[in-house]
mmCIF file of C-alpha atoms in Angstrom:
data_model
loop_
_atom_site.group_PDB
_atom_site.id
_atom_site.type_symbol
_atom_site.label_atom_id
_atom_site.label_comp_id
_atom_site.label_asym_id
_atom_site.label_seq_id
_atom_site.Cartn_x
_atom_site.Cartn_y
_atom_site.Cartn_z
ATOM 1 C CA CYS A 1 18.949 -42.751 -5.469
ATOM 2 C CA LYS A 2 21.102 -40.764 -3.095
ATOM 3 C CA ASP A 3 20.644 -42.975 -0.034
ATOM 4 C CA SER A 4 23.754 -44.217 1.721
ATOM 5 C CA VAL A 5 23.620 -47.943 2.429
ATOM 6 C CA PHE A 6 26.088 -50.544 3.569
ATOM 7 C CA GLN A 7 27.479 -52.898 0.949
ATOM 8 C CA VAL A 8 25.753 -55.844 2.648
ATOM 9 C CA GLU A 9 22.348 -54.148 2.257
ATOM 10 C CA LEU A 10 22.918 -52.873 -1.275
ATOM 11 C CA GLU A 11 21.247 -55.771 -3.082
ATOM 12 C CA HIS A 12 18.144 -55.554 -0.883
ATOM 13 C CA HIS A 13 18.058 -51.756 -1.228
ATOM 14 C CA GLU A 14 18.296 -51.905 -5.022
ATOM 15 C CA SER A 15 15.301 -54.243 -5.168
ATOM 16 C CA SER A 16 13.148 -52.195 -2.777
ATOM 17 C CA CYS A 17 14.204 -48.574 -3.328
ATOM 18 C CA PRO A 18 11.315 -46.466 -4.729
ATOM 19 C CA GLU A 19 13.794 -44.754 -7.081
ATOM 20 C CA SER A 20 15.100 -48.040 -8.477
ATOM 21 C CA PRO A 21 14.497 -48.412 -12.250
ATOM 22 C CA VAL A 22 12.431 -51.442 -13.229
ATOM 23 C CA SER A 23 10.889 -52.817 -16.421
ATOM 24 C CA CYS A 24 7.258 -53.671 -17.002
ATOM 25 C CA PRO A 25 7.044 -57.459 -17.407
ATOM 26 C CA PHE A 26 4.067 -57.076 -19.766
ATOM 27 C CA CYS A 27 4.999 -54.265 -22.183
ATOM 28 C CA GLN A 28 8.772 -54.376 -21.617
ATOM 29 C CA GLN A 29 8.970 -50.612 -21.046
ATOM 30 C CA THR A 30 12.165 -49.836 -19.148
ATOM 31 C CA ASN A 31 13.323 -47.221 -16.642
ATOM 32 C CA ILE A 32 10.072 -47.054 -14.715
ATOM 33 C CA LYS A 33 10.704 -46.052 -11.105
ATOM 34 C CA LEU A 34 9.575 -48.763 -8.714
ATOM 35 C CA ALA A 35 7.351 -46.241 -6.917
ATOM 36 C CA ARG A 36 5.559 -45.436 -10.226
ATOM 37 C CA MET A 37 4.964 -49.076 -11.205
ATOM 38 C CA PRO A 38 1.392 -49.276 -9.790
ATOM 39 C CA ASP A 39 0.401 -46.211 -11.859
ATOM 40 C CA HIS A 40 2.025 -47.723 -14.936
ATOM 41 C CA ALA A 41 0.181 -51.016 -14.396
ATOM 42 C CA LYS A 42 -3.171 -49.186 -14.331
ATOM 43 C CA SER A 43 -2.530 -47.468 -17.654
ATOM 44 C CA CYS A 44 -0.562 -50.235 -19.419
ATOM 45 C CA ASP A 45 -2.705 -51.921 -22.099
ATOM 46 C CA LYS A 46 -0.636 -55.098 -21.861
ATOM 47 C CA THR A 47 -1.052 -55.543 -18.096
ATOM 48 C CA PRO A 48 -3.880 -57.986 -17.300
ATOM 49 C CA LYS A 49 -6.669 -56.442 -15.263
ATOM 50 C CA ALA A 50 -9.450 -57.923 -13.173
ATOM 51 C CA CYS A 51 -13.012 -57.685 -14.415
ATOM 52 C CA PRO A 52 -14.879 -54.650 -13.019
ATOM 53 C CA LEU A 53 -17.452 -57.126 -11.655
ATOM 54 C CA LYS A 54 -14.817 -58.883 -9.549
ATOM 55 C CA GLU A 55 -16.457 -57.727 -6.319
ATOM 56 C CA TYR A 56 -19.613 -59.557 -7.441
ATOM 57 C CA GLY A 57 -17.847 -62.850 -8.026
ATOM 58 C CA CYS A 58 -16.304 -62.648 -11.506
ATOM 59 C CA SER A 59 -12.802 -64.106 -11.497
ATOM 60 C CA PHE A 60 -11.806 -63.087 -15.040
ATOM 61 C CA VAL A 61 -8.424 -61.408 -15.481
ATOM 62 C CA GLY A 62 -7.435 -60.265 -18.961
ATOM 63 C CA LEU A 63 -6.101 -57.585 -21.242
ATOM 64 C CA ALA A 64 -8.014 -54.425 -22.086
ATOM 65 C CA SER A 65 -8.313 -55.648 -25.689
ATOM 66 C CA VAL A 66 -10.544 -58.570 -24.630
ATOM 67 C CA MET A 67 -12.311 -56.917 -21.686
ATOM 68 C CA ASP A 68 -15.123 -55.457 -23.834
ATOM 69 C CA GLU A 69 -15.861 -58.896 -25.244
ATOM 70 C CA HIS A 70 -15.800 -60.369 -21.749
ATOM 71 C CA LEU A 71 -18.170 -57.735 -20.365
ATOM 72 C CA THR A 72 -21.304 -59.330 -21.775
ATOM 73 C CA VAL A 73 -24.337 -60.460 -19.854
ATOM 74 C CA LYS A 74 -23.769 -64.128 -20.685
ATOM 75 C CA ASN A 75 -20.391 -64.080 -18.922
ATOM 76 C CA HIS A 76 -21.907 -62.553 -15.819
ATOM 77 C CA VAL A 77 -25.145 -64.460 -15.272
ATOM 78 C CA PRO A 78 -23.737 -66.082 -12.090
ATOM 79 C CA CYS A 79 -22.732 -62.632 -10.810
ATOM 80 C CA PHE A 80 -26.220 -61.275 -11.438
ATOM 81 C CA GLN A 81 -27.743 -64.325 -9.755
ATOM 82 C CA GLN A 82 -25.537 -63.723 -6.726
ATOM 83 C CA LEU A 83 -26.592 -60.063 -6.665
ATOM 84 C CA GLN A 84 -30.249 -61.068 -6.910
ATOM 85 C CA LYS A 85 -29.822 -63.532 -4.041
ATOM 86 C CA GLY A 86 -28.203 -60.798 -1.928
ATOM 87 C CA LEU A 87 -31.064 -58.397 -2.698
ATOM 88 C CA GLU A 88 -33.633 -61.048 -1.782
ATOM 89 C CA GLU A 89 -31.837 -61.651 1.523
ATOM 90 C CA ARG A 90 -31.881 -57.911 2.230
ATOM 91 C CA ASP A 91 -35.587 -57.715 1.373
ATOM 92 C CA THR A 92 -36.255 -60.575 3.793
ATOM 93 C CA GLU A 93 -34.245 -58.823 6.514
ATOM 94 C CA ILE A 94 -36.072 -55.522 5.888
ATOM 95 C CA ALA A 95 -39.441 -57.300 6.153
ATOM 96 C CA ARG A 96 -38.345 -58.978 9.408
ATOM 97 C CA LEU A 97 -37.223 -55.639 10.855
ATOM 98 C CA ARG A 98 -40.504 -53.977 9.809
ATOM 99 C CA ASP A 99 -42.461 -56.732 11.558
ATOM 100 C CA GLN A 100 -40.302 -56.303 14.646
ATOM 101 C CA LEU A 101 -40.857 -52.526 14.568
ATOM 102 C CA ASP A 102 -44.631 -53.003 14.217
ATOM 103 C CA THR A 103 -44.630 -55.448 17.138
ATOM 104 C CA LEU A 104 -42.648 -53.088 19.355
ATOM 105 C CA THR A 105 -44.819 -50.120 18.351
ATOM 106 C CA ASN A 106 -47.978 -52.052 19.245
ATOM 107 C CA ARG A 107 -46.491 -53.221 22.552
ATOM 108 C CA PHE A 108 -45.551 -49.628 23.395
ATOM 109 C CA LYS A 109 -49.075 -48.419 22.575
ATOM 110 C CA GLU A 110 -50.561 -51.190 24.733
ATOM 111 C CA PHE A 111 -48.217 -50.335 27.584
ATOM 112 C CA SER A 112 -49.008 -46.630 27.318
ATOM 113 C CA ALA A 113 -52.742 -47.316 27.332
ATOM 114 C CA SER A 114 -52.517 -49.726 30.258
ATOM 115 C CA THR A 115 -50.786 -47.243 32.537
ATOM 116 C CA ASP A 116 -53.696 -44.769 32.336
ATOM 117 C CA GLY A 117 -51.134 -42.026 32.396
ATOM 118 C CA ALA A 118 -50.879 -38.753 30.620
ATOM 119 C CA LEU A 119 -47.980 -37.015 29.032
ATOM 120 C CA LEU A 120 -47.341 -33.796 30.922
ATOM 121 C CA PHE A 121 -45.049 -32.340 28.296
ATOM 122 C CA ASP A 122 -42.969 -33.857 25.546
ATOM 123 C CA LYS A 123 -40.300 -31.235 25.061
ATOM 124 C CA GLU A 124 -37.525 -30.002 27.279
ATOM 125 C CA ILE A 125 -38.544 -27.093 29.471
ATOM 126 C CA LYS A 126 -35.840 -24.733 30.630
ATOM 127 C CA TRP A 127 -36.329 -23.068 33.962
ATOM 128 C CA VAL A 128 -34.425 -19.834 34.401
ATOM 129 C CA VAL A 129 -34.001 -18.041 37.701
ATOM 130 C CA LEU A 130 -34.404 -14.268 37.586
ATOM 131 C CA VAL A 131 -32.810 -12.193 40.279
ATOM 132 C CA PRO A 132 -35.415 -9.633 41.399
ATOM 133 C CA ALA A 133 -32.859 -6.889 42.020
ATOM 134 C CA ASP A 134 -31.740 -6.498 38.416
ATOM 135 C CA GLY A 135 -34.191 -8.755 36.524
ATOM 136 C CA LYS A 136 -31.394 -10.462 34.560
ATOM 137 C CA ALA A 137 -31.389 -14.175 33.786
ATOM 138 C CA TYR A 138 -28.423 -16.126 35.089
ATOM 139 C CA ASP A 139 -27.562 -19.334 33.224
ATOM 140 C CA ASP A 140 -25.643 -20.583 36.254
ATOM 141 C CA TYR A 141 -28.963 -20.871 38.053
ATOM 142 C CA SER A 142 -30.972 -22.379 35.206
ATOM 143 C CA THR A 143 -31.867 -26.013 34.708
ATOM 144 C CA ALA A 144 -33.700 -28.083 32.136
ATOM 145 C CA THR A 145 -36.113 -30.970 32.487
ATOM 146 C CA SER A 146 -36.590 -33.930 30.208
ATOM 147 C CA PRO A 147 -40.060 -34.993 29.024
ATOM 148 C CA MET A 148 -42.243 -36.073 31.952
ATOM 149 C CA TYR A 149 -44.940 -38.698 32.245
ATOM 150 C CA THR A 150 -47.335 -39.131 35.127
ATOM 151 C CA HIS A 151 -49.354 -42.205 36.065
ATOM 152 C CA VAL A 152 -52.179 -40.055 37.376
ATOM 153 C CA PRO A 153 -54.153 -38.853 34.362
ATOM 154 C CA SER A 154 -56.316 -36.277 36.086
ATOM 155 C CA LYS A 155 -53.624 -34.363 37.926
ATOM 156 C CA THR A 156 -50.765 -32.330 36.605
ATOM 157 C CA SER A 157 -48.128 -31.792 39.210
ATOM 158 C CA PHE A 158 -44.554 -30.615 39.270
ATOM 159 C CA CYS A 159 -42.043 -30.857 42.052
ATOM 160 C CA PHE A 160 -39.340 -28.210 42.312
ATOM 161 C CA THR A 161 -36.368 -27.872 44.599
ATOM 162 C CA LEU A 162 -35.267 -24.309 45.065
ATOM 163 C CA LYS A 163 -32.195 -23.115 46.863
ATOM 164 C CA SER A 164 -32.133 -19.720 48.426
ATOM 165 C CA TRP A 165 -29.642 -17.220 47.081
ATOM 166 C CA ASP A 166 -27.639 -17.178 50.254
ATOM 167 C CA GLY A 167 -26.981 -20.932 50.090
ATOM 168 C CA GLY A 168 -29.368 -21.629 52.946
ATOM 169 C CA LEU A 169 -31.975 -24.361 53.309
ATOM 170 C CA GLU A 170 -33.865 -25.820 50.398
ATOM 171 C CA HIS A 171 -37.497 -24.789 50.035
#
């Protein structure tokens, strides 16, 4: 390492410097840079490793040479039971959410029917103002509406506010 450190900090620096040479405590290989130790641990056959089913509750830690033997169904029955329990809980939650969705859908249908209204349009309509002199559309003078619903089923009505081109009164 080419870092400059004070004598008082040298011991700490030597133990934490990424370039510091260390030995693997499991295979005794020497001159491994401290920064490369995690990579070495992954590939070292003598470094104990956690079972791939650790995230499902298996607490086994062992060498690669015994991992295949460990990875049998009989060693993981509790893990599979925990997974099954989790899946059952999810299925229950999905069923509850489906019931809730059905209830809300029915309530919405009942509400819609009870208002005796009619959907005027269900998509956005863009209104564009054309200037008669040149017939061009000007986006600055366009507007869009959201879907509209009326409570009067037999009448279709729209209300517009138009401003004159000279900035005068609204019509």
